[in-house]
PDB file of N, CA, C and O in Angstrom:
ATOM      1  N   MET A 152     -10.729  -6.842  18.039  1.00 49.00           N
ATOM      2  CA  MET A 152      -9.599  -7.429  17.361  1.00 49.00           C
ATOM      3  C   MET A 152      -8.629  -7.949  18.418  1.00 49.00           C
ATOM      4  O   MET A 152      -8.290  -7.265  19.351  1.00 49.00           O
ATOM      5  N   THR A 153      -8.178  -9.166  18.243  1.00 53.00           N
ATOM      6  CA  THR A 153      -7.242  -9.738  19.199  1.00 53.00           C
ATOM      7  C   THR A 153      -5.832  -9.271  18.893  1.00 53.00           C
ATOM      8  O   THR A 153      -5.540  -8.777  17.808  1.00 53.00           O
ATOM      9  N   THR A 154      -4.965  -9.482  19.856  1.00 49.00           N
ATOM     10  CA  THR A 154      -3.561  -9.094  19.670  1.00 49.00           C
ATOM     11  C   THR A 154      -2.939  -9.898  18.541  1.00 49.00           C
ATOM     12  O   THR A 154      -2.171  -9.365  17.747  1.00 49.00           O
ATOM     13  N   ALA A 155      -3.262 -11.180  18.444  1.00 44.00           N
ATOM     14  CA  ALA A 155      -2.715 -12.022  17.378  1.00 44.00           C
ATOM     15  C   ALA A 155      -3.165 -11.518  16.009  1.00 44.00           C
ATOM     16  O   ALA A 155      -2.381 -11.487  15.061  1.00 44.00           O
ATOM     17  N   THR A 156      -4.416 -11.118  15.886  1.00 48.00           N
ATOM     18  CA  THR A 156      -4.927 -10.592  14.617  1.00 48.00           C
ATOM     19  C   THR A 156      -4.234  -9.287  14.257  1.00 48.00           C
ATOM     20  O   THR A 156      -3.854  -9.068  13.112  1.00 48.00           O
ATOM     21  N   ALA A 157      -4.048  -8.418  15.236  1.00 50.00           N
ATOM     22  CA  ALA A 157      -3.353  -7.150  14.988  1.00 50.00           C
ATOM     23  C   ALA A 157      -1.912  -7.404  14.545  1.00 50.00           C
ATOM     24  O   ALA A 157      -1.402  -6.720  13.654  1.00 50.00           O
ATOM     25  N   ARG A 158      -1.264  -8.392  15.151  1.00 51.00           N
ATOM     26  CA  ARG A 158       0.108  -8.730  14.789  1.00 51.00           C
ATOM     27  C   ARG A 158       0.149  -9.271  13.364  1.00 51.00           C
ATOM     28  O   ARG A 158       1.044  -8.941  12.589  1.00 51.00           O
ATOM     29  N   ASP A 159      -0.840 -10.108  12.985  1.00 53.00           N
ATOM     30  CA  ASP A 159      -0.911 -10.633  11.625  1.00 53.00           C
ATOM     31  C   ASP A 159      -1.130  -9.512  10.614  1.00 53.00           C
ATOM     32  O   ASP A 159      -0.548  -9.525   9.538  1.00 53.00           O
ATOM     33  N   ASP A 160      -1.992  -8.536  10.960  1.00 61.00           N
ATOM     34  CA  ASP A 160      -2.225  -7.391  10.076  1.00 61.00           C
ATOM     35  C   ASP A 160      -0.938  -6.621   9.845  1.00 61.00           C
ATOM     36  O   ASP A 160      -0.608  -6.265   8.726  1.00 61.00           O
ATOM     37  N   ARG A 161      -0.202  -6.345  10.911  1.00 63.00           N
ATOM     38  CA  ARG A 161       1.061  -5.598  10.800  1.00 63.00           C
ATOM     39  C   ARG A 161       2.068  -6.378   9.963  1.00 63.00           C
ATOM     40  O   ARG A 161       2.735  -5.818   9.108  1.00 63.00           O
ATOM     41  N   SER A 162       2.158  -7.681  10.176  1.00 70.00           N
ATOM     42  CA  SER A 162       3.075  -8.528   9.413  1.00 70.00           C
ATOM     43  C   SER A 162       2.700  -8.533   7.939  1.00 70.00           C
ATOM     44  O   SER A 162       3.558  -8.438   7.070  1.00 70.00           O
ATOM     45  N   SER A 163       1.411  -8.631   7.649  1.00 86.00           N
ATOM     46  CA  SER A 163       0.925  -8.622   6.271  1.00 86.00           C
ATOM     47  C   SER A 163       1.263  -7.300   5.593  1.00 86.00           C
ATOM     48  O   SER A 163       1.719  -7.285   4.452  1.00 86.00           O
ATOM     49  N   VAL A 164       1.046  -6.196   6.278  1.00 90.00           N
ATOM     50  CA  VAL A 164       1.354  -4.866   5.724  1.00 90.00           C
ATOM     51  C   VAL A 164       2.848  -4.741   5.457  1.00 90.00           C
ATOM     52  O   VAL A 164       3.255  -4.295   4.380  1.00 90.00           O
ATOM     53  N   GLU A 165       3.675  -5.160   6.392  1.00 90.00           N
ATOM     54  CA  GLU A 165       5.121  -5.053   6.204  1.00 90.00           C
ATOM     55  C   GLU A 165       5.600  -5.927   5.046  1.00 90.00           C
ATOM     56  O   GLU A 165       6.482  -5.540   4.298  1.00 90.00           O
ATOM     57  N   THR A 166       4.987  -7.108   4.882  1.00 92.00           N
ATOM     58  CA  THR A 166       5.334  -7.980   3.758  1.00 92.00           C
ATOM     59  C   THR A 166       4.973  -7.320   2.436  1.00 92.00           C
ATOM     60  O   THR A 166       5.764  -7.329   1.493  1.00 92.00           O
ATOM     61  N   ILE A 167       3.790  -6.748   2.354  1.00 93.00           N
ATOM     62  CA  ILE A 167       3.362  -6.066   1.127  1.00 93.00           C
ATOM     63  C   ILE A 167       4.290  -4.892   0.823  1.00 93.00           C
ATOM     64  O   ILE A 167       4.725  -4.710  -0.317  1.00 93.00           O
ATOM     65  N   LEU A 168       4.617  -4.104   1.839  1.00 92.00           N
ATOM     66  CA  LEU A 168       5.496  -2.947   1.632  1.00 92.00           C
ATOM     67  C   LEU A 168       6.881  -3.367   1.150  1.00 92.00           C
ATOM     68  O   LEU A 168       7.498  -2.667   0.346  1.00 92.00           O
ATOM     69  N   SER A 169       7.355  -4.507   1.613  1.00 93.00           N
ATOM     70  CA  SER A 169       8.692  -4.952   1.207  1.00 93.00           C
ATOM     71  C   SER A 169       8.721  -5.461  -0.232  1.00 93.00           C
ATOM     72  O   SER A 169       9.793  -5.581  -0.823  1.00 93.00           O
ATOM     73  N   HIS A 170       7.549  -5.758  -0.812  1.00 93.00           N
ATOM     74  CA  HIS A 170       7.484  -6.278  -2.177  1.00 93.00           C
ATOM     75  C   HIS A 170       6.928  -5.271  -3.189  1.00 93.00           C
ATOM     76  O   HIS A 170       6.569  -5.660  -4.300  1.00 93.00           O
ATOM     77  N   LEU A 171       6.845  -4.003  -2.840  1.00 94.00           N
ATOM     78  CA  LEU A 171       6.377  -2.991  -3.795  1.00 94.00           C
ATOM     79  C   LEU A 171       7.376  -2.834  -4.929  1.00 94.00           C
ATOM     80  O   LEU A 171       8.590  -2.889  -4.710  1.00 94.00           O
ATOM     81  N   THR A 172       6.872  -2.640  -6.144  1.00 93.00           N
ATOM     82  CA  THR A 172       7.725  -2.483  -7.314  1.00 93.00           C
ATOM     83  C   THR A 172       7.851  -0.999  -7.651  1.00 93.00           C
ATOM     84  O   THR A 172       6.845  -0.340  -7.925  1.00 93.00           O
ATOM     85  N   PRO A 173       9.078  -0.461  -7.645  1.00 93.00           N
ATOM     86  CA  PRO A 173       9.247   0.956  -7.999  1.00 93.00           C
ATOM     87  C   PRO A 173       9.120   1.159  -9.512  1.00 93.00           C
ATOM     88  O   PRO A 173       9.584   0.348 -10.302  1.00 93.00           O
ATOM     89  N   ARG A 174       8.481   2.233  -9.903  1.00 91.00           N
ATOM     90  CA  ARG A 174       8.327   2.612 -11.310  1.00 91.00           C
ATOM     91  C   ARG A 174       8.605   4.101 -11.435  1.00 91.00           C
ATOM     92  O   ARG A 174       8.454   4.846 -10.479  1.00 91.00           O
ATOM     93  N   ASP A 175       8.999   4.517 -12.635  1.00 89.00           N
ATOM     94  CA  ASP A 175       9.260   5.930 -12.901  1.00 89.00           C
ATOM     95  C   ASP A 175       8.270   6.452 -13.933  1.00 89.00           C
ATOM     96  O   ASP A 175       7.815   5.713 -14.804  1.00 89.00           O
ATOM     97  N   SER A 176       7.967   7.733 -13.817  1.00 82.00           N
ATOM     98  CA  SER A 176       7.110   8.403 -14.804  1.00 82.00           C
ATOM     99  C   SER A 176       7.651   9.805 -15.022  1.00 82.00           C
ATOM    100  O   SER A 176       8.581  10.229 -14.346  1.00 82.00           O
ATOM    101  N   ALA A 177       7.055  10.527 -15.920  1.00 82.00           N
ATOM    102  CA  ALA A 177       7.487  11.896 -16.193  1.00 82.00           C
ATOM    103  C   ALA A 177       7.308  12.797 -14.975  1.00 82.00           C
ATOM    104  O   ALA A 177       8.018  13.782 -14.812  1.00 82.00           O
ATOM    105  N   LEU A 178       6.369  12.464 -14.121  1.00 78.00           N
ATOM    106  CA  LEU A 178       6.091  13.282 -12.939  1.00 78.00           C
ATOM    107  C   LEU A 178       6.837  12.812 -11.689  1.00 78.00           C
ATOM    108  O   LEU A 178       6.665  13.385 -10.629  1.00 78.00           O
ATOM    109  N   GLY A 179       7.620  11.756 -11.809  1.00 84.00           N
ATOM    110  CA  GLY A 179       8.361  11.234 -10.669  1.00 84.00           C
ATOM    111  C   GLY A 179       8.098   9.757 -10.469  1.00 84.00           C
ATOM    112  O   GLY A 179       7.404   9.112 -11.243  1.00 84.00           O
ATOM    113  N   GLY A 180       8.643   9.212  -9.386  1.00 89.00           N
ATOM    114  CA  GLY A 180       8.502   7.795  -9.130  1.00 89.00           C
ATOM    115  C   GLY A 180       7.237   7.454  -8.372  1.00 89.00           C
ATOM    116  O   GLY A 180       6.631   8.302  -7.717  1.00 89.00           O
ATOM    117  N   TYR A 181       6.837   6.205  -8.490  1.00 92.00           N
ATOM    118  CA  TYR A 181       5.701   5.691  -7.739  1.00 92.00           C
ATOM    119  C   TYR A 181       5.942   4.221  -7.458  1.00 92.00           C
ATOM    120  O   TYR A 181       6.887   3.625  -7.978  1.00 92.00           O
ATOM    121  N   LEU A 182       5.117   3.616  -6.626  1.00 93.00           N
ATOM    122  CA  LEU A 182       5.248   2.222  -6.243  1.00 93.00           C
ATOM    123  C   LEU A 182       3.989   1.458  -6.615  1.00 93.00           C
ATOM    124  O   LEU A 182       2.887   1.985  -6.493  1.00 93.00           O
ATOM    125  N   VAL A 183       4.160   0.210  -7.057  1.00 93.00           N
ATOM    126  CA  VAL A 183       3.027  -0.602  -7.492  1.00 93.00           C
ATOM    127  C   VAL A 183       2.943  -1.854  -6.627  1.00 93.00           C
ATOM    128  O   VAL A 183       3.953  -2.528  -6.402  1.00 93.00           O
ATOM    129  N   THR A 184       1.739  -2.162  -6.156  1.00 93.00           N
ATOM    130  CA  THR A 184       1.526  -3.395  -5.396  1.00 93.00           C
ATOM    131  C   THR A 184       1.495  -4.584  -6.350  1.00 93.00           C
ATOM    132  O   THR A 184       1.307  -4.425  -7.555  1.00 93.00           O
ATOM    133  N   GLY A 185       1.650  -5.782  -5.802  1.00 92.00           N
ATOM    134  CA  GLY A 185       1.645  -6.992  -6.617  1.00 92.00           C
ATOM    135  C   GLY A 185       0.274  -7.353  -7.156  1.00 92.00           C
ATOM    136  O   GLY A 185       0.168  -7.975  -8.211  1.00 92.00           O
ATOM    137  N   SER A 186      -0.773  -6.963  -6.455  1.00 92.00           N
ATOM    138  CA  SER A 186      -2.137  -7.280  -6.894  1.00 92.00           C
ATOM    139  C   SER A 186      -3.105  -6.247  -6.323  1.00 92.00           C
ATOM    140  O   SER A 186      -2.763  -5.482  -5.424  1.00 92.00           O
ATOM    141  N   ARG A 187      -4.306  -6.267  -6.841  1.00 91.00           N
ATOM    142  CA  ARG A 187      -5.337  -5.363  -6.329  1.00 91.00           C
ATOM    143  C   ARG A 187      -5.672  -5.734  -4.885  1.00 91.00           C
ATOM    144  O   ARG A 187      -5.950  -4.863  -4.061  1.00 91.00           O
ATOM    145  N   ASP A 188      -5.639  -7.028  -4.575  1.00 93.00           N
ATOM    146  CA  ASP A 188      -5.921  -7.487  -3.213  1.00 93.00           C
ATOM    147  C   ASP A 188      -4.912  -6.909  -2.223  1.00 93.00           C
ATOM    148  O   ASP A 188      -5.283  -6.472  -1.134  1.00 93.00           O
ATOM    149  N   GLU A 189      -3.629  -6.881  -2.598  1.00 93.00           N
ATOM    150  CA  GLU A 189      -2.604  -6.288  -1.731  1.00 93.00           C
ATOM    151  C   GLU A 189      -2.878  -4.806  -1.515  1.00 93.00           C
ATOM    152  O   GLU A 189      -2.746  -4.295  -0.409  1.00 93.00           O
ATOM    153  N   TYR A 190      -3.239  -4.106  -2.587  1.00 93.00           N
ATOM    154  CA  TYR A 190      -3.554  -2.679  -2.469  1.00 93.00           C
ATOM    155  C   TYR A 190      -4.730  -2.474  -1.517  1.00 93.00           C
ATOM    156  O   TYR A 190      -4.695  -1.604  -0.651  1.00 93.00           O
ATOM    157  N   ASP A 191      -5.764  -3.287  -1.674  1.00 92.00           N
ATOM    158  CA  ASP A 191      -6.945  -3.176  -0.809  1.00 92.00           C
ATOM    159  C   ASP A 191      -6.608  -3.465   0.650  1.00 92.00           C
ATOM    160  O   ASP A 191      -7.121  -2.801   1.552  1.00 92.00           O
ATOM    161  N   ARG A 192      -5.724  -4.465   0.893  1.00 93.00           N
ATOM    162  CA  ARG A 192      -5.320  -4.759   2.276  1.00 93.00           C
ATOM    163  C   ARG A 192      -4.544  -3.590   2.879  1.00 93.00           C
ATOM    164  O   ARG A 192      -4.736  -3.253   4.049  1.00 93.00           O
ATOM    165  N   LEU A 193      -3.660  -2.981   2.084  1.00 92.00           N
ATOM    166  CA  LEU A 193      -2.929  -1.802   2.573  1.00 92.00           C
ATOM    167  C   LEU A 193      -3.893  -0.661   2.884  1.00 92.00           C
ATOM    168  O   LEU A 193      -3.763   0.003   3.914  1.00 92.00           O
ATOM    169  N   LEU A 194      -4.833  -0.427   1.998  1.00 91.00           N
ATOM    170  CA  LEU A 194      -5.801   0.654   2.183  1.00 91.00           C
ATOM    171  C   LEU A 194      -6.639   0.416   3.435  1.00 91.00           C
ATOM    172  O   LEU A 194      -6.834   1.329   4.239  1.00 91.00           O
ATOM    173  N   LEU A 195      -7.106  -0.798   3.645  1.00 92.00           N
ATOM    174  CA  LEU A 195      -7.897  -1.120   4.829  1.00 92.00           C
ATOM    175  C   LEU A 195      -7.073  -0.936   6.104  1.00 92.00           C
ATOM    176  O   LEU A 195      -7.554  -0.368   7.088  1.00 92.00           O
ATOM    177  N   ALA A 196      -5.815  -1.364   6.073  1.00 91.00           N
ATOM    178  CA  ALA A 196      -4.938  -1.184   7.234  1.00 91.00           C
ATOM    179  C   ALA A 196      -4.700   0.299   7.503  1.00 91.00           C
ATOM    180  O   ALA A 196      -4.673   0.739   8.654  1.00 91.00           O
ATOM    181  N   ALA A 197      -4.552   1.091   6.434  1.00 90.00           N
ATOM    182  CA  ALA A 197      -4.343   2.535   6.596  1.00 90.00           C
ATOM    183  C   ALA A 197      -5.573   3.196   7.201  1.00 90.00           C
ATOM    184  O   ALA A 197      -5.464   4.065   8.064  1.00 90.00           O
ATOM    185  N   ILE A 198      -6.747   2.777   6.753  1.00 90.00           N
ATOM    186  CA  ILE A 198      -7.987   3.332   7.297  1.00 90.00           C
ATOM    187  C   ILE A 198      -8.122   2.999   8.778  1.00 90.00           C
ATOM    188  O   ILE A 198      -8.561   3.828   9.573  1.00 90.00           O
ATOM    189  N   LYS A 199      -7.713   1.788   9.160  1.00 89.00           N
ATOM    190  CA  LYS A 199      -7.780   1.361  10.561  1.00 89.00           C
ATOM    191  C   LYS A 199      -6.667   1.977  11.405  1.00 89.00           C
ATOM    192  O   LYS A 199      -6.704   1.900  12.621  1.00 89.00           O
ATOM    193  N   GLY A 200      -5.648   2.553  10.746  1.00 86.00           N
ATOM    194  CA  GLY A 200      -4.523   3.124  11.474  1.00 86.00           C
ATOM    195  C   GLY A 200      -3.478   2.099  11.856  1.00 86.00           C
ATOM    196  O   GLY A 200      -2.635   2.345  12.708  1.00 86.00           O
ATOM    197  N   LYS A 201      -3.494   0.943  11.229  1.00 83.00           N
ATOM    198  CA  LYS A 201      -2.564  -0.152  11.540  1.00 83.00           C
ATOM    199  C   LYS A 201      -1.430  -0.185  10.523  1.00 83.00           C
ATOM    200  O   LYS A 201      -1.195  -1.181   9.853  1.00 83.00           O
ATOM    201  N   ILE A 202      -0.717   0.927  10.385  1.00 82.00           N
ATOM    202  CA  ILE A 202       0.336   1.031   9.389  1.00 82.00           C
ATOM    203  C   ILE A 202       1.602   1.604  10.011  1.00 82.00           C
ATOM    204  O   ILE A 202       1.547   2.300  11.018  1.00 82.00           O
ATOM    205  N   PRO A 203       2.757   1.330   9.409  1.00 83.00           N
ATOM    206  CA  PRO A 203       3.998   1.954   9.884  1.00 83.00           C
ATOM    207  C   PRO A 203       3.963   3.467   9.665  1.00 83.00           C
ATOM    208  O   PRO A 203       3.221   3.962   8.814  1.00 83.00           O
ATOM    209  N   GLU A 204       4.769   4.190  10.406  1.00 84.00           N
ATOM    210  CA  GLU A 204       4.772   5.658  10.326  1.00 84.00           C
ATOM    211  C   GLU A 204       5.132   6.194   8.951  1.00 84.00           C
ATOM    212  O   GLU A 204       4.642   7.245   8.553  1.00 84.00           O
ATOM    213  N   GLU A 205       5.991   5.489   8.203  1.00 86.00           N
ATOM    214  CA  GLU A 205       6.423   5.997   6.905  1.00 86.00           C
ATOM    215  C   GLU A 205       5.338   5.881   5.830  1.00 86.00           C
ATOM    216  O   GLU A 205       5.450   6.465   4.765  1.00 86.00           O
ATOM    217  N   LEU A 206       4.268   5.137   6.094  1.00 89.00           N
ATOM    218  CA  LEU A 206       3.140   5.031   5.172  1.00 89.00           C
ATOM    219  C   LEU A 206       2.064   6.009   5.610  1.00 89.00           C
ATOM    220  O   LEU A 206       1.643   6.011   6.751  1.00 89.00           O
ATOM    221  N   THR A 207       1.647   6.871   4.676  1.00 90.00           N
ATOM    222  CA  THR A 207       0.622   7.858   5.010  1.00 90.00           C
ATOM    223  C   THR A 207      -0.578   7.707   4.090  1.00 90.00           C
ATOM    224  O   THR A 207      -0.453   7.303   2.939  1.00 90.00           O
ATOM    225  N   LEU A 208      -1.723   8.041   4.631  1.00 90.00           N
ATOM    226  CA  LEU A 208      -2.969   8.031   3.862  1.00 90.00           C
ATOM    227  C   LEU A 208      -3.427   9.477   3.768  1.00 90.00           C
ATOM    228  O   LEU A 208      -3.611  10.145   4.779  1.00 90.00           O
ATOM    229  N   CYS A 209      -3.568   9.969   2.537  1.00 88.00           N
ATOM    230  CA  CYS A 209      -4.014  11.344   2.333  1.00 88.00           C
ATOM    231  C   CYS A 209      -5.141  11.362   1.311  1.00 88.00           C
ATOM    232  O   CYS A 209      -5.550  10.317   0.807  1.00 88.00           O
ATOM    233  N   ARG A 210      -5.650  12.523   1.009  1.00 88.00           N
ATOM    234  CA  ARG A 210      -6.787  12.635   0.089  1.00 88.00           C
ATOM    235  C   ARG A 210      -6.484  12.086  -1.296  1.00 88.00           C
ATOM    236  O   ARG A 210      -7.359  11.585  -1.981  1.00 88.00           O
ATOM    237  N   SER A 211      -5.240  12.148  -1.713  1.00 83.00           N
ATOM    238  CA  SER A 211      -4.886  11.673  -3.049  1.00 83.00           C
ATOM    239  C   SER A 211      -4.461  10.209  -3.075  1.00 83.00           C
ATOM    240  O   SER A 211      -4.089   9.692  -4.118  1.00 83.00           O
ATOM    241  N   GLY A 212      -4.494   9.519  -1.932  1.00 87.00           N
ATOM    242  CA  GLY A 212      -4.131   8.103  -1.892  1.00 87.00           C
ATOM    243  C   GLY A 212      -3.102   7.812  -0.825  1.00 87.00           C
ATOM    244  O   GLY A 212      -2.898   8.586   0.100  1.00 87.00           O
ATOM    245  N   MET A 213      -2.439   6.677  -0.974  1.00 93.00           N
ATOM    246  CA  MET A 213      -1.409   6.266  -0.013  1.00 93.00           C
ATOM    247  C   MET A 213      -0.031   6.621  -0.545  1.00 93.00           C
ATOM    248  O   MET A 213       0.217   6.549  -1.749  1.00 93.00           O
ATOM    249  N   LYS A 214       0.851   6.975   0.381  1.00 93.00           N
ATOM    250  CA  LYS A 214       2.227   7.288   0.014  1.00 93.00           C
ATOM    251  C   LYS A 214       3.183   6.607   0.987  1.00 93.00           C
ATOM    252  O   LYS A 214       2.914   6.517   2.179  1.00 93.00           O
ATOM    253  N   LEU A 215       4.283   6.142   0.452  1.00 92.00           N
ATOM    254  CA  LEU A 215       5.384   5.613   1.243  1.00 92.00           C
ATOM    255  C   LEU A 215       6.527   6.595   1.041  1.00 92.00           C
ATOM    256  O   LEU A 215       7.094   6.668  -0.049  1.00 92.00           O
ATOM    257  N   GLY A 216       6.818   7.370   2.064  1.00 89.00           N
ATOM    258  CA  GLY A 216       7.746   8.482   1.895  1.00 89.00           C
ATOM    259  C   GLY A 216       7.107   9.505   0.978  1.00 89.00           C
ATOM    260  O   GLY A 216       6.009   9.970   1.219  1.00 89.00           O
ATOM    261  N   GLN A 217       7.759   9.819  -0.130  1.00 89.00           N
ATOM    262  CA  GLN A 217       7.219  10.782  -1.099  1.00 89.00           C
ATOM    263  C   GLN A 217       6.605  10.105  -2.321  1.00 89.00           C
ATOM    264  O   GLN A 217       6.133  10.775  -3.228  1.00 89.00           O
ATOM    265  N   LYS A 218       6.618   8.756  -2.356  1.00 92.00           N
ATOM    266  CA  LYS A 218       6.127   8.048  -3.536  1.00 92.00           C
ATOM    267  C   LYS A 218       4.716   7.510  -3.317  1.00 92.00           C
ATOM    268  O   LYS A 218       4.424   6.883  -2.305  1.00 92.00           O
ATOM    269  N   ARG A 219       3.855   7.734  -4.280  1.00 92.00           N
ATOM    270  CA  ARG A 219       2.476   7.253  -4.241  1.00 92.00           C
ATOM    271  C   ARG A 219       2.454   5.744  -4.471  1.00 92.00           C
ATOM    272  O   ARG A 219       3.245   5.213  -5.245  1.00 92.00           O
ATOM    273  N   ILE A 220       1.537   5.064  -3.820  1.00 93.00           N
ATOM    274  CA  ILE A 220       1.337   3.629  -4.007  1.00 93.00           C
ATOM    275  C   ILE A 220       0.069   3.442  -4.832  1.00 93.00           C
ATOM    276  O   ILE A 220      -0.975   4.017  -4.511  1.00 93.00           O
ATOM    277  N   ILE A 221       0.180   2.648  -5.898  1.00 92.00           N
ATOM    278  CA  ILE A 221      -0.981   2.401  -6.751  1.00 92.00           C
ATOM    279  C   ILE A 221      -1.151   0.893  -6.957  1.00 92.00           C
ATOM    280  O   ILE A 221      -0.207   0.122  -6.778  1.00 92.00           O
ATOM    281  N   PRO A 222      -2.364   0.460  -7.364  1.00 91.00           N
ATOM    282  CA  PRO A 222      -2.552  -0.946  -7.714  1.00 91.00           C
ATOM    283  C   PRO A 222      -1.845  -1.243  -9.032  1.00 91.00           C
ATOM    284  O   PRO A 222      -1.411  -0.327  -9.729  1.00 91.00           O
ATOM    285  N   PRO A 223      -1.744  -2.503  -9.405  1.00 88.00           N
ATOM    286  CA  PRO A 223      -1.050  -2.852 -10.667  1.00 88.00           C
ATOM    287  C   PRO A 223      -1.640  -2.107 -11.862  1.00 88.00           C
ATOM    288  O   PRO A 223      -2.836  -1.843 -11.928  1.00 88.00           O
ATOM    289  N   ASP A 224      -0.770  -1.786 -12.819  1.00 71.00           N
ATOM    290  CA  ASP A 224      -1.165  -1.034 -14.017  1.00 71.00           C
ATOM    291  C   ASP A 224      -2.317  -1.692 -14.754  1.00 71.00           C
ATOM    292  O   ASP A 224      -3.188  -1.006 -15.274  1.00 71.00           O
ATOM    293  N   SER A 225      -2.339  -3.005 -14.820  1.00 57.00           N
ATOM    294  CA  SER A 225      -3.379  -3.688 -15.586  1.00 57.00           C
ATOM    295  C   SER A 225      -4.768  -3.369 -15.033  1.00 57.00           C
ATOM    296  O   SER A 225      -5.735  -3.284 -15.781  1.00 57.00           O
ATOM    297  N   ILE A 226      -4.882  -3.155 -13.749  1.00 52.00           N
ATOM    298  CA  ILE A 226      -6.160  -2.809 -13.122  1.00 52.00           C
ATOM    299  C   ILE A 226      -6.612  -1.431 -13.595  1.00 52.00           C
ATOM    300  O   ILE A 226      -7.790  -1.178 -13.815  1.00 52.00           O
ATOM    301  N   LEU A 227      -5.686  -0.516 -13.752  1.00 58.00           N
ATOM    302  CA  LEU A 227      -6.030   0.853 -14.103  1.00 58.00           C
ATOM    303  C   LEU A 227      -6.599   0.961 -15.521  1.00 58.00           C
ATOM    304  O   LEU A 227      -7.329   1.894 -15.830  1.00 58.00           O
ATOM    305  N   PHE A 228      -6.269   0.011 -16.385  1.00 57.00           N
ATOM    306  CA  PHE A 228      -6.675   0.094 -17.781  1.00 57.00           C
ATOM    307  C   PHE A 228      -7.799  -0.865 -18.145  1.00 57.00           C
ATOM    308  O   PHE A 228      -8.217  -0.917 -19.275  1.00 57.00           O
ATOM    309  N   ASP A 229      -8.297  -1.651 -17.195  1.00 49.00           N
ATOM    310  CA  ASP A 229      -9.396  -2.598 -17.484  1.00 49.00           C
ATOM    311  C   ASP A 229     -10.709  -1.881 -17.605  1.00 49.00           C
ATOM    312  O   ASP A 229     -10.972  -0.868 -17.099  1.00 49.00           O
TER     313      ASP A 229
END
């Protein structure tokens, strides 16, 4: 991977993180990506370790701080 590609990956991840939509549920808040593609790009970056420190990848998924990140609701019900 070139330095330019790594920089583009980081920029893409930061752009996606800045556009997450907060939602509330009975169990607490969570964040929703704009599309399944954005979620997949975040997941791939997390697997590669190319993510900011505040984003964590754990067995139950990705979290930004204490809030879980999920793909758009429409994907979950298709």
